[in-house]
Amino acid sequence: MKDFVAELKWRGMIQDIMPDTDEHLMEGMRAAYVGIDPTADSLHIGHLVSVMMLKHFQECGHKPYALIGGATGMIGDPSGKSAERNLLDEPTLRHNQDSIKSQLSRFLDFDSDAPNAAELVNNYDWMKEFSFLDFIRDVGKHITVNYMMAKDSVKKRLSAESSDGMSFTEFTYQLVQGYDFLHLYREGNCTLQMGGSDQWGNITTGTELIRRIGGGKAYALTCPLITKADGTKFGKTEGGNIWLDAERTSPYQFYQYWLNTSDVDAEKYIKIFTFIGQEEIEKLIAEHQEAPHMRTLQKRLAEEITTMVHSADDLIKAKKASAILFGKSTTEDLAELDERTLLQVFEGVPQTEIRKTQLDATENVTDLLSEVTNGIVFPSKGEARRMIKGGGVSINKVKLNSENDPVNFDLLQDKYLLAQKGKKNYYLIKVV
């Protein structure tokens, strides 16, 4: 067995851990689970720490369970929340579960015959037939209200000035999650639950239920909540969450998020969000510190995680898209961009709209880049002529040779022209 706890420790992925957990895991193959909130049909990068923990767990020879919180998703977890969440119906939960499993399959081996093949379970499957009377008789009587009130997640909600209190539904959340642990302990010999540090109270309620009802011993391990050095929230941009679903967050946006991390964050994230070994990471950190402007850590981090979440092909496309703005690229690179990525790459650059009939009637590039585009690229024909003569203007990455060059460029995505003035000034012309 590989030492799972030691692996997480050097990566900075342990916040709290019950005594003797490491010895327990080194005795043989064990089973552990992480609960995943199914309120969306995609994971976002805030989920990735827990997913990476499950991946390391499987790599170390143990059996991972990914638990979709279908039942708990119908309640809402008060941990770290200031208000009660919206509840979901069963068809939505099932759809979300299928989508999440597809994403998890990029990390975990669900399909092999290995004894430690991963399993995906949904707590709705064992909670849906559990009557209220049975639950309070068989589970509720074993945990006191005093014990539940002592949990930080409960105390913070009840003491918060902005809180309207906590419903009974949310208050019982830790009992339902605790019962999940007991169920997996009984059915799958699962002896460890992992999660974010805000889940410590819920997880230890499970270990307590296993002790009091199951007559056995179980363990708990949490990872730190990921933060950013500048104080802003990890995994968020102005557009919202960074999702693993390419339809929600394109591979280009995903790649850019990691590429733009600070030096301090990149040094932390490359340990948590990649499977690069300790010796190689130490070399990368040393190399980065010698020449920070080369952004060695950010580039390697972005490459590794984009390939892992999307694909090697998506990484190539994301790098080509990035090079269009920040490096050398060709007309072919530009033409390969789909419309969504094209608009993301050039988000914020000046844009204008012209009619196709105007374009067809335009005699030369000088007229196009001044009068026809309403002066957005050049305010006058004279200025356009001077800069074109100096070799500083291109359309669709093709350098203009003469002020009288004809307007015979292929439209990008059948509707766009990209004008470039100098090295950094871009203008997007939409033809309708």
Short mmCIF file of C-alpha atoms in Angstrom, two decimals:
data_model
loop_
_atom_site.label_atom_id
_atom_site.label_comp_id
_atom_site.label_asym_id
_atom_site.label_seq_id
_atom_site.Cartn_x
_atom_site.Cartn_y
_atom_site.Cartn_z
CA MET A 1 0.00 0.00 0.00
CA LYS A 2 1.18 3.53 -0.78
CA ASP A 3 0.97 5.95 2.14
CA PHE A 4 -2.11 8.00 1.31
CA VAL A 5 -1.88 10.33 4.30
CA ALA A 6 1.80 11.10 3.63
CA GLU A 7 0.94 11.88 -0.01
CA LEU A 8 -1.74 14.36 1.01
CA LYS A 9 0.43 15.94 3.70
CA TRP A 10 3.25 17.06 1.42
CA ARG A 11 0.66 18.37 -1.04
CA GLY A 12 -0.91 20.54 1.67
CA MET A 13 -4.23 18.72 1.42
CA ILE A 14 -4.93 17.89 5.07
CA GLN A 15 -6.68 20.23 7.50
CA ASP A 16 -8.08 17.86 10.15
CA ILE A 17 -7.54 14.13 10.61
CA MET A 18 -8.62 11.70 13.27
CA PRO A 19 -5.86 9.96 15.24
CA ASP A 20 -4.61 6.63 13.83
CA THR A 21 -6.14 7.23 10.39
CA ASP A 22 -2.78 6.71 8.68
CA GLU A 23 -2.14 3.41 10.50
CA HIS A 24 -5.64 2.20 9.65
CA LEU A 25 -5.09 2.87 5.95
CA MET A 26 -1.71 1.14 5.86
CA GLU A 27 -3.16 -2.13 7.20
CA GLY A 28 -4.78 -3.06 3.87
CA MET A 29 -7.27 -1.90 1.25
CA ARG A 30 -9.86 0.42 2.78
CA ALA A 31 -12.93 2.18 1.44
CA ALA A 32 -13.62 5.91 1.76
CA TYR A 33 -16.20 8.29 0.40
CA VAL A 34 -16.71 11.91 -0.47
CA GLY A 35 -20.13 13.50 -0.74
CA ILE A 36 -20.87 15.60 -3.80
CA ASP A 37 -23.62 18.21 -3.98
CA PRO A 38 -25.83 17.47 -7.02
CA THR A 39 -27.43 20.90 -7.35
CA ALA A 40 -25.96 21.38 -10.86
CA ASP A 41 -25.31 19.03 -13.78
CA SER A 42 -21.62 19.84 -13.68
CA LEU A 43 -18.88 19.95 -11.11
CA HIS A 44 -16.91 23.18 -10.76
CA ILE A 45 -13.30 23.55 -9.68
CA GLY A 46 -14.39 24.00 -6.07
CA HIS A 47 -15.22 20.27 -6.15
CA LEU A 48 -11.83 19.32 -7.53
CA VAL A 49 -9.99 19.05 -4.20
CA SER A 50 -12.33 16.29 -3.01
CA VAL A 51 -12.14 14.57 -6.40
CA MET A 52 -8.34 14.69 -6.29
CA MET A 53 -8.45 13.14 -2.81
CA LEU A 54 -10.52 10.25 -4.16
CA LYS A 55 -8.10 9.84 -7.09
CA HIS A 56 -5.08 9.73 -4.77
CA PHE A 57 -6.98 7.27 -2.55
CA GLN A 58 -7.52 4.93 -5.50
CA GLU A 59 -3.93 5.37 -6.70
CA CYS A 60 -2.77 4.26 -3.25
CA GLY A 61 -4.66 0.99 -3.60
CA HIS A 62 -7.90 1.85 -1.79
CA LYS A 63 -11.54 1.86 -2.92
CA PRO A 64 -13.24 5.23 -3.45
CA TYR A 65 -16.95 5.92 -3.27
CA ALA A 66 -18.39 9.08 -4.79
CA LEU A 67 -21.66 9.75 -3.02
CA ILE A 68 -24.18 11.91 -4.85
CA GLY A 69 -26.27 13.69 -2.24
CA GLY A 70 -29.67 13.14 -3.84
CA ALA A 71 -31.47 13.03 -0.49
CA THR A 72 -29.33 15.66 1.22
CA GLY A 73 -29.66 17.80 -1.92
CA MET A 74 -33.37 17.88 -1.16
CA ILE A 75 -32.61 19.33 2.28
CA GLY A 76 -29.70 21.75 2.01
CA ASP A 77 -26.49 21.77 4.03
CA PRO A 78 -26.16 24.69 6.48
CA SER A 79 -22.35 24.44 6.55
CA GLY A 80 -20.86 27.72 5.35
CA LYS A 81 -24.25 28.94 4.13
CA SER A 82 -26.14 32.04 5.24
CA ALA A 83 -29.48 31.00 3.77
CA GLU A 84 -31.38 27.86 2.93
CA ARG A 85 -30.80 26.55 -0.59
CA ASN A 86 -33.40 25.75 -3.21
CA LEU A 87 -34.53 22.12 -3.19
CA LEU A 88 -34.48 19.89 -6.28
CA ASP A 89 -36.93 17.35 -7.70
CA GLU A 90 -35.93 13.74 -8.44
CA PRO A 91 -35.71 13.95 -12.29
CA THR A 92 -33.33 16.92 -11.98
CA LEU A 93 -31.23 15.09 -9.40
CA ARG A 94 -30.96 11.98 -11.60
CA HIS A 95 -29.93 14.06 -14.61
CA ASN A 96 -27.30 15.84 -12.52
CA GLN A 97 -26.03 12.51 -11.16
CA ASP A 98 -25.47 11.07 -14.66
CA SER A 99 -23.63 14.21 -15.79
CA ILE A 100 -21.43 14.25 -12.69
CA LYS A 101 -20.49 10.58 -13.08
CA SER A 102 -19.37 11.26 -16.63
CA GLN A 103 -17.03 13.96 -15.35
CA LEU A 104 -15.76 11.84 -12.46
CA SER A 105 -14.88 9.10 -14.94
CA ARG A 106 -12.05 11.28 -16.20
CA PHE A 107 -10.43 10.89 -12.78
CA LEU A 108 -11.65 7.62 -11.26
CA ASP A 109 -11.68 4.05 -12.55
CA PHE A 110 -15.30 2.90 -12.30
CA ASP A 111 -15.21 0.15 -14.93
CA SER A 112 -12.31 -2.21 -14.23
CA ASP A 113 -12.49 -5.54 -12.42
CA ALA A 114 -9.98 -4.34 -9.82
CA PRO A 115 -11.11 -4.80 -6.20
CA ASN A 116 -10.62 -1.07 -5.65
CA ALA A 117 -12.73 0.06 -8.63
CA ALA A 118 -14.60 3.24 -7.78
CA GLU A 119 -18.35 3.20 -7.16
CA LEU A 120 -20.92 5.96 -7.48
CA VAL A 121 -23.86 5.86 -5.08
CA ASN A 122 -26.80 8.15 -4.38
CA ASN A 123 -28.10 8.52 -0.85
CA TYR A 124 -31.61 9.05 -2.21
CA ASP A 125 -31.66 5.33 -3.04
CA TRP A 126 -31.55 4.30 0.63
CA MET A 127 -33.26 7.33 2.14
CA LYS A 128 -36.38 7.44 -0.06
CA GLU A 129 -38.03 4.45 1.69
CA PHE A 130 -36.97 5.53 5.18
CA SER A 131 -40.05 6.76 7.03
CA PHE A 132 -39.79 9.70 9.39
CA LEU A 133 -40.82 7.55 12.35
CA ASP A 134 -38.24 4.89 11.52
CA PHE A 135 -35.53 7.51 11.18
CA ILE A 136 -36.14 9.27 14.48
CA ARG A 137 -36.47 5.88 16.22
CA ASP A 138 -33.47 4.12 14.70
CA VAL A 139 -31.10 7.06 14.20
CA GLY A 140 -32.30 10.21 15.94
CA LYS A 141 -32.38 8.77 19.44
CA HIS A 142 -28.64 8.01 19.34
CA ILE A 143 -27.51 11.65 18.94
CA THR A 144 -28.44 14.32 21.49
CA VAL A 145 -29.58 17.81 20.64
CA ASN A 146 -26.70 19.10 22.78
CA TYR A 147 -24.24 17.24 20.53
CA MET A 148 -25.85 18.66 17.36
CA MET A 149 -26.00 22.21 18.73
CA ALA A 150 -22.28 22.13 19.54
CA LYS A 151 -21.33 21.86 15.85
CA ASP A 152 -19.70 25.00 14.46
CA SER A 153 -21.90 24.98 11.34
CA VAL A 154 -25.01 25.15 13.55
CA LYS A 155 -23.64 27.69 16.02
CA LYS A 156 -22.51 30.06 13.27
CA ARG A 157 -25.90 30.02 11.56
CA LEU A 158 -27.80 30.58 14.79
CA SER A 159 -25.55 33.40 15.97
CA ALA A 160 -25.26 35.24 12.64
CA GLU A 161 -27.01 38.61 12.68
CA SER A 162 -28.05 38.24 9.04
CA SER A 163 -29.53 34.78 9.59
CA ASP A 164 -33.25 34.13 9.94
CA GLY A 165 -32.38 31.10 12.01
CA MET A 166 -32.28 27.51 10.83
CA SER A 167 -35.17 25.30 9.81
CA PHE A 168 -35.65 21.89 11.40
CA THR A 169 -34.98 20.45 7.93
CA GLU A 170 -31.49 21.93 7.84
CA PHE A 171 -30.85 21.14 11.48
CA THR A 172 -31.33 17.43 10.72
CA TYR A 173 -28.83 17.56 7.84
CA GLN A 174 -25.95 16.27 9.94
CA LEU A 175 -28.04 13.26 11.02
CA VAL A 176 -28.86 12.38 7.42
CA GLN A 177 -25.23 12.75 6.35
CA GLY A 178 -24.15 10.78 9.40
CA TYR A 179 -26.52 8.00 8.43
CA ASP A 180 -24.93 7.90 4.95
CA PHE A 181 -21.62 7.05 6.59
CA LEU A 182 -23.28 4.36 8.71
CA HIS A 183 -25.00 2.89 5.63
CA LEU A 184 -21.75 2.74 3.62
CA TYR A 185 -19.96 1.32 6.66
CA ARG A 186 -22.51 -1.50 6.83
CA GLU A 187 -22.91 -2.12 3.09
CA GLY A 188 -19.42 -1.38 1.77
CA ASN A 189 -17.17 -1.64 4.82
CA CYS A 190 -16.43 2.07 4.33
CA THR A 191 -14.39 3.34 7.27
CA LEU A 192 -13.32 6.81 6.16
CA GLN A 193 -15.17 9.93 5.07
CA MET A 194 -13.33 12.84 3.48
CA GLY A 195 -14.39 16.35 2.57
CA GLY A 196 -13.71 20.05 2.98
CA SER A 197 -12.88 21.42 6.42
CA ASP A 198 -16.36 22.95 6.69
CA GLN A 199 -17.69 19.36 6.73
CA TRP A 200 -15.79 18.25 9.84
CA GLY A 201 -18.85 18.52 12.07
CA ASN A 202 -21.07 16.51 9.71
CA ILE A 203 -18.38 13.87 9.16
CA THR A 204 -17.71 13.33 12.85
CA THR A 205 -21.46 12.90 13.46
CA GLY A 206 -21.14 9.92 11.11
CA THR A 207 -18.22 8.46 13.02
CA GLU A 208 -20.25 8.86 16.21
CA LEU A 209 -23.24 7.03 14.72
CA ILE A 210 -20.97 4.20 13.59
CA ARG A 211 -19.58 3.94 17.12
CA ARG A 212 -22.99 4.03 18.80
CA ILE A 213 -25.09 2.01 16.33
CA GLY A 214 -22.64 0.07 14.20
CA GLY A 215 -20.39 -0.89 17.09
CA GLY A 216 -17.27 -0.11 15.05
CA LYS A 217 -14.67 2.56 14.51
CA ALA A 218 -14.55 4.98 11.61
CA TYR A 219 -12.27 7.83 10.63
CA ALA A 220 -12.45 11.36 9.27
CA LEU A 221 -10.13 13.48 7.14
CA THR A 222 -10.69 16.96 5.75
CA CYS A 223 -8.79 19.20 3.38
CA PRO A 224 -8.36 22.97 3.76
CA LEU A 225 -10.80 25.26 2.02
CA ILE A 226 -8.93 26.67 -0.95
CA THR A 227 -8.29 30.40 -0.89
CA LYS A 228 -6.58 32.89 -3.17
CA ALA A 229 -3.68 35.04 -2.07
CA ASP A 230 -5.46 38.26 -3.03
CA GLY A 231 -8.47 37.46 -0.87
CA THR A 232 -10.91 36.87 -3.73
CA LYS A 233 -12.85 33.61 -3.85
CA PHE A 234 -11.18 30.61 -5.45
CA GLY A 235 -12.95 29.27 -8.51
CA LYS A 236 -14.91 32.44 -9.22
CA THR A 237 -14.62 35.04 -11.96
CA GLU A 238 -16.83 37.94 -12.94
CA GLY A 239 -18.77 35.45 -15.03
CA GLY A 240 -19.34 33.08 -12.10
CA ASN A 241 -18.03 29.59 -11.35
CA ILE A 242 -15.29 27.88 -13.35
CA TRP A 243 -17.10 24.70 -14.41
CA LEU A 244 -15.71 21.39 -15.63
CA ASP A 245 -18.38 21.25 -18.34
CA ALA A 246 -16.99 22.72 -21.57
CA GLU A 247 -20.43 24.13 -22.44
CA ARG A 248 -20.47 26.18 -19.24
CA THR A 249 -16.78 27.15 -19.16
CA SER A 250 -14.90 26.72 -22.43
CA PRO A 251 -11.49 24.99 -22.38
CA TYR A 252 -9.97 28.36 -23.38
CA GLN A 253 -11.52 30.13 -20.35
CA PHE A 254 -10.57 27.19 -18.14
CA TYR A 255 -6.94 27.29 -19.33
CA GLN A 256 -6.78 31.06 -18.89
CA TYR A 257 -8.05 30.84 -15.30
CA TRP A 258 -5.10 28.70 -14.22
CA LEU A 259 -2.62 30.58 -16.41
CA ASN A 260 -3.54 33.83 -14.64
CA THR A 261 -3.03 32.60 -11.06
CA SER A 262 -0.54 34.45 -8.87
CA ASP A 263 2.91 33.02 -8.11
CA VAL A 264 1.91 32.24 -4.52
CA ASP A 265 -1.28 30.46 -5.60
CA ALA A 266 0.40 28.57 -8.45
CA GLU A 267 2.95 27.09 -6.03
CA LYS A 268 0.08 25.84 -3.85
CA TYR A 269 -2.25 24.75 -6.65
CA ILE A 270 0.29 22.70 -8.59
CA LYS A 271 0.59 20.39 -5.57
CA ILE A 272 -3.17 20.09 -5.07
CA PHE A 273 -4.52 20.00 -8.62
CA THR A 274 -1.96 17.87 -10.47
CA PHE A 275 -0.44 14.43 -10.00
CA ILE A 276 3.12 15.60 -10.64
CA GLY A 277 5.51 14.00 -8.13
CA GLN A 278 7.20 15.83 -5.26
CA GLU A 279 10.70 15.88 -6.75
CA GLU A 280 9.54 17.30 -10.07
CA ILE A 281 7.37 19.93 -8.38
CA GLU A 282 10.31 21.08 -6.27
CA LYS A 283 12.36 21.49 -9.48
CA LEU A 284 9.54 23.45 -11.13
CA ILE A 285 9.26 25.76 -8.10
CA ALA A 286 13.03 26.37 -8.11
CA GLU A 287 12.99 27.06 -11.85
CA HIS A 288 10.08 29.45 -11.43
CA GLN A 289 11.78 31.35 -8.62
CA GLU A 290 14.85 31.90 -10.80
CA ALA A 291 12.78 33.48 -13.59
CA PRO A 292 9.27 34.37 -12.35
CA HIS A 293 8.49 36.32 -15.53
CA MET A 294 8.55 33.04 -17.48
CA ARG A 295 5.55 31.84 -15.39
CA THR A 296 6.80 28.26 -15.43
CA LEU A 297 4.45 27.10 -12.66
CA GLN A 298 1.36 28.70 -14.14
CA LYS A 299 2.01 27.25 -17.59
CA ARG A 300 2.60 23.72 -16.31
CA LEU A 301 -0.39 23.93 -13.94
CA ALA A 302 -2.70 25.13 -16.73
CA GLU A 303 -1.44 22.43 -19.12
CA GLU A 304 -1.83 19.57 -16.65
CA ILE A 305 -5.28 20.44 -15.38
CA THR A 306 -6.76 21.40 -18.77
CA THR A 307 -5.63 18.07 -20.23
CA MET A 308 -6.99 16.18 -17.23
CA VAL A 309 -10.41 17.86 -17.18
CA HIS A 310 -10.84 18.25 -20.95
CA SER A 311 -8.30 16.65 -23.33
CA ALA A 312 -4.88 17.07 -24.90
CA ASP A 313 -6.59 18.33 -28.07
CA ASP A 314 -8.53 20.94 -26.08
CA LEU A 315 -5.26 22.08 -24.50
CA ILE A 316 -3.67 22.58 -27.94
CA LYS A 317 -6.68 24.64 -29.05
CA ALA A 318 -6.64 26.70 -25.85
CA LYS A 319 -2.93 27.45 -26.25
CA LYS A 320 -3.42 28.44 -29.88
CA ALA A 321 -6.27 30.73 -28.88
CA SER A 322 -4.11 32.29 -26.17
CA ALA A 323 -1.25 32.81 -28.63
CA ILE A 324 -3.51 34.87 -30.91
CA LEU A 325 -3.59 37.65 -28.32
CA PHE A 326 -0.34 37.07 -26.49
CA GLY A 327 2.08 35.64 -29.02
CA LYS A 328 2.71 34.71 -32.63
CA SER A 329 -0.10 33.00 -34.50
CA THR A 330 -1.29 32.39 -38.03
CA THR A 331 -4.40 33.00 -40.09
CA GLU A 332 -5.05 29.26 -39.86
CA ASP A 333 -4.97 29.40 -36.05
CA LEU A 334 -7.51 32.20 -36.12
CA ALA A 335 -9.77 30.39 -38.58
CA GLU A 336 -9.81 27.29 -36.34
CA LEU A 337 -11.50 29.15 -33.47
CA ASP A 338 -15.19 28.45 -33.01
CA GLU A 339 -17.37 31.53 -32.63
CA ARG A 340 -17.70 31.20 -28.85
CA THR A 341 -13.95 31.04 -28.29
CA LEU A 342 -13.33 33.82 -30.83
CA LEU A 343 -15.64 36.15 -28.89
CA GLN A 344 -14.05 35.10 -25.58
CA VAL A 345 -10.53 35.74 -26.84
CA PHE A 346 -11.50 39.21 -28.07
CA GLU A 347 -13.87 40.09 -25.27
CA GLY A 348 -13.47 43.77 -24.47
CA VAL A 349 -11.83 44.85 -27.75
CA PRO A 350 -13.59 47.58 -29.76
CA GLN A 351 -16.29 46.14 -32.01
CA THR A 352 -18.45 47.45 -34.80
CA GLU A 353 -21.09 46.07 -37.12
CA ILE A 354 -21.41 46.57 -40.88
CA ARG A 355 -23.75 45.17 -43.50
CA LYS A 356 -22.63 42.56 -46.03
CA THR A 357 -23.73 44.88 -48.85
CA GLN A 358 -21.40 47.57 -47.47
CA LEU A 359 -18.50 45.14 -47.41
CA ASP A 360 -19.13 43.97 -50.97
CA ALA A 361 -19.24 47.57 -52.18
CA THR A 362 -15.99 48.59 -50.45
CA GLU A 363 -13.15 49.11 -52.92
CA ASN A 364 -10.08 48.83 -50.70
CA VAL A 365 -8.84 48.19 -47.15
CA THR A 366 -8.27 51.89 -46.48
CA ASP A 367 -11.97 52.63 -46.98
CA LEU A 368 -12.94 49.58 -44.91
CA LEU A 369 -10.78 50.49 -41.91
CA SER A 370 -11.84 54.14 -41.82
CA GLU A 371 -15.17 55.23 -43.30
CA VAL A 372 -17.00 51.88 -43.60
CA THR A 373 -16.26 50.87 -40.00
CA ASN A 374 -17.29 54.30 -38.68
CA GLY A 375 -13.74 55.29 -37.71
CA ILE A 376 -13.41 52.61 -35.04
CA VAL A 377 -10.04 51.40 -36.40
CA PHE A 378 -8.82 54.65 -37.99
CA PRO A 379 -10.53 58.03 -37.64
CA SER A 380 -9.35 59.09 -41.12
CA LYS A 381 -8.20 57.66 -44.44
CA GLY A 382 -4.89 59.52 -44.12
CA GLU A 383 -4.00 57.84 -40.84
CA ALA A 384 -5.03 54.45 -42.26
CA ARG A 385 -2.82 54.96 -45.34
CA ARG A 386 0.21 55.95 -43.27
CA MET A 387 0.05 52.98 -40.96
CA ILE A 388 -0.67 50.48 -43.74
CA LYS A 389 2.37 51.80 -45.64
CA GLY A 390 4.45 51.29 -42.49
CA GLY A 391 3.45 47.61 -42.38
CA GLY A 392 1.62 47.87 -39.05
CA VAL A 393 -1.88 46.75 -40.05
CA SER A 394 -3.36 43.31 -40.69
CA ILE A 395 -6.76 41.74 -41.26
CA ASN A 396 -7.32 38.17 -40.05
CA LYS A 397 -3.59 37.99 -39.30
CA VAL A 398 -2.71 38.80 -42.93
CA LYS A 399 -0.45 41.86 -43.15
CA LEU A 400 -1.69 44.54 -45.53
CA ASN A 401 0.86 45.45 -48.19
CA SER A 402 -0.84 48.39 -49.84
CA GLU A 403 -3.47 50.99 -49.02
CA ASN A 404 -5.27 49.82 -52.17
CA ASP A 405 -5.40 46.10 -51.27
CA PRO A 406 -8.83 44.68 -52.16
CA VAL A 407 -11.23 43.52 -49.46
CA ASN A 408 -11.24 39.82 -50.31
CA PHE A 409 -10.76 38.18 -46.91
CA ASP A 410 -12.61 35.07 -45.80
CA LEU A 411 -14.96 35.88 -42.94
CA LEU A 412 -14.22 34.15 -39.66
CA GLN A 413 -17.20 31.97 -38.75
CA ASP A 414 -18.85 33.50 -41.84
CA LYS A 415 -19.45 36.78 -40.03
CA TYR A 416 -16.29 38.38 -38.58
CA LEU A 417 -13.15 40.23 -39.66
CA LEU A 418 -10.34 40.87 -37.20
CA ALA A 419 -8.34 44.04 -37.74
CA GLN A 420 -5.04 44.54 -35.93
CA LYS A 421 -3.19 47.84 -35.59
CA GLY A 422 0.31 47.55 -34.20
CA LYS A 423 1.10 44.66 -31.85
CA LYS A 424 -1.70 44.91 -29.31
CA ASN A 425 -4.65 46.83 -30.75
CA TYR A 426 -7.44 44.61 -32.06
CA TYR A 427 -10.81 45.46 -33.57
CA LEU A 428 -13.61 43.01 -34.30
CA ILE A 429 -15.82 43.76 -37.29
CA LYS A 430 -19.10 41.86 -37.45
CA VAL A 431 -20.66 41.52 -40.90
CA VAL A 432 -24.44 41.07 -40.89
#
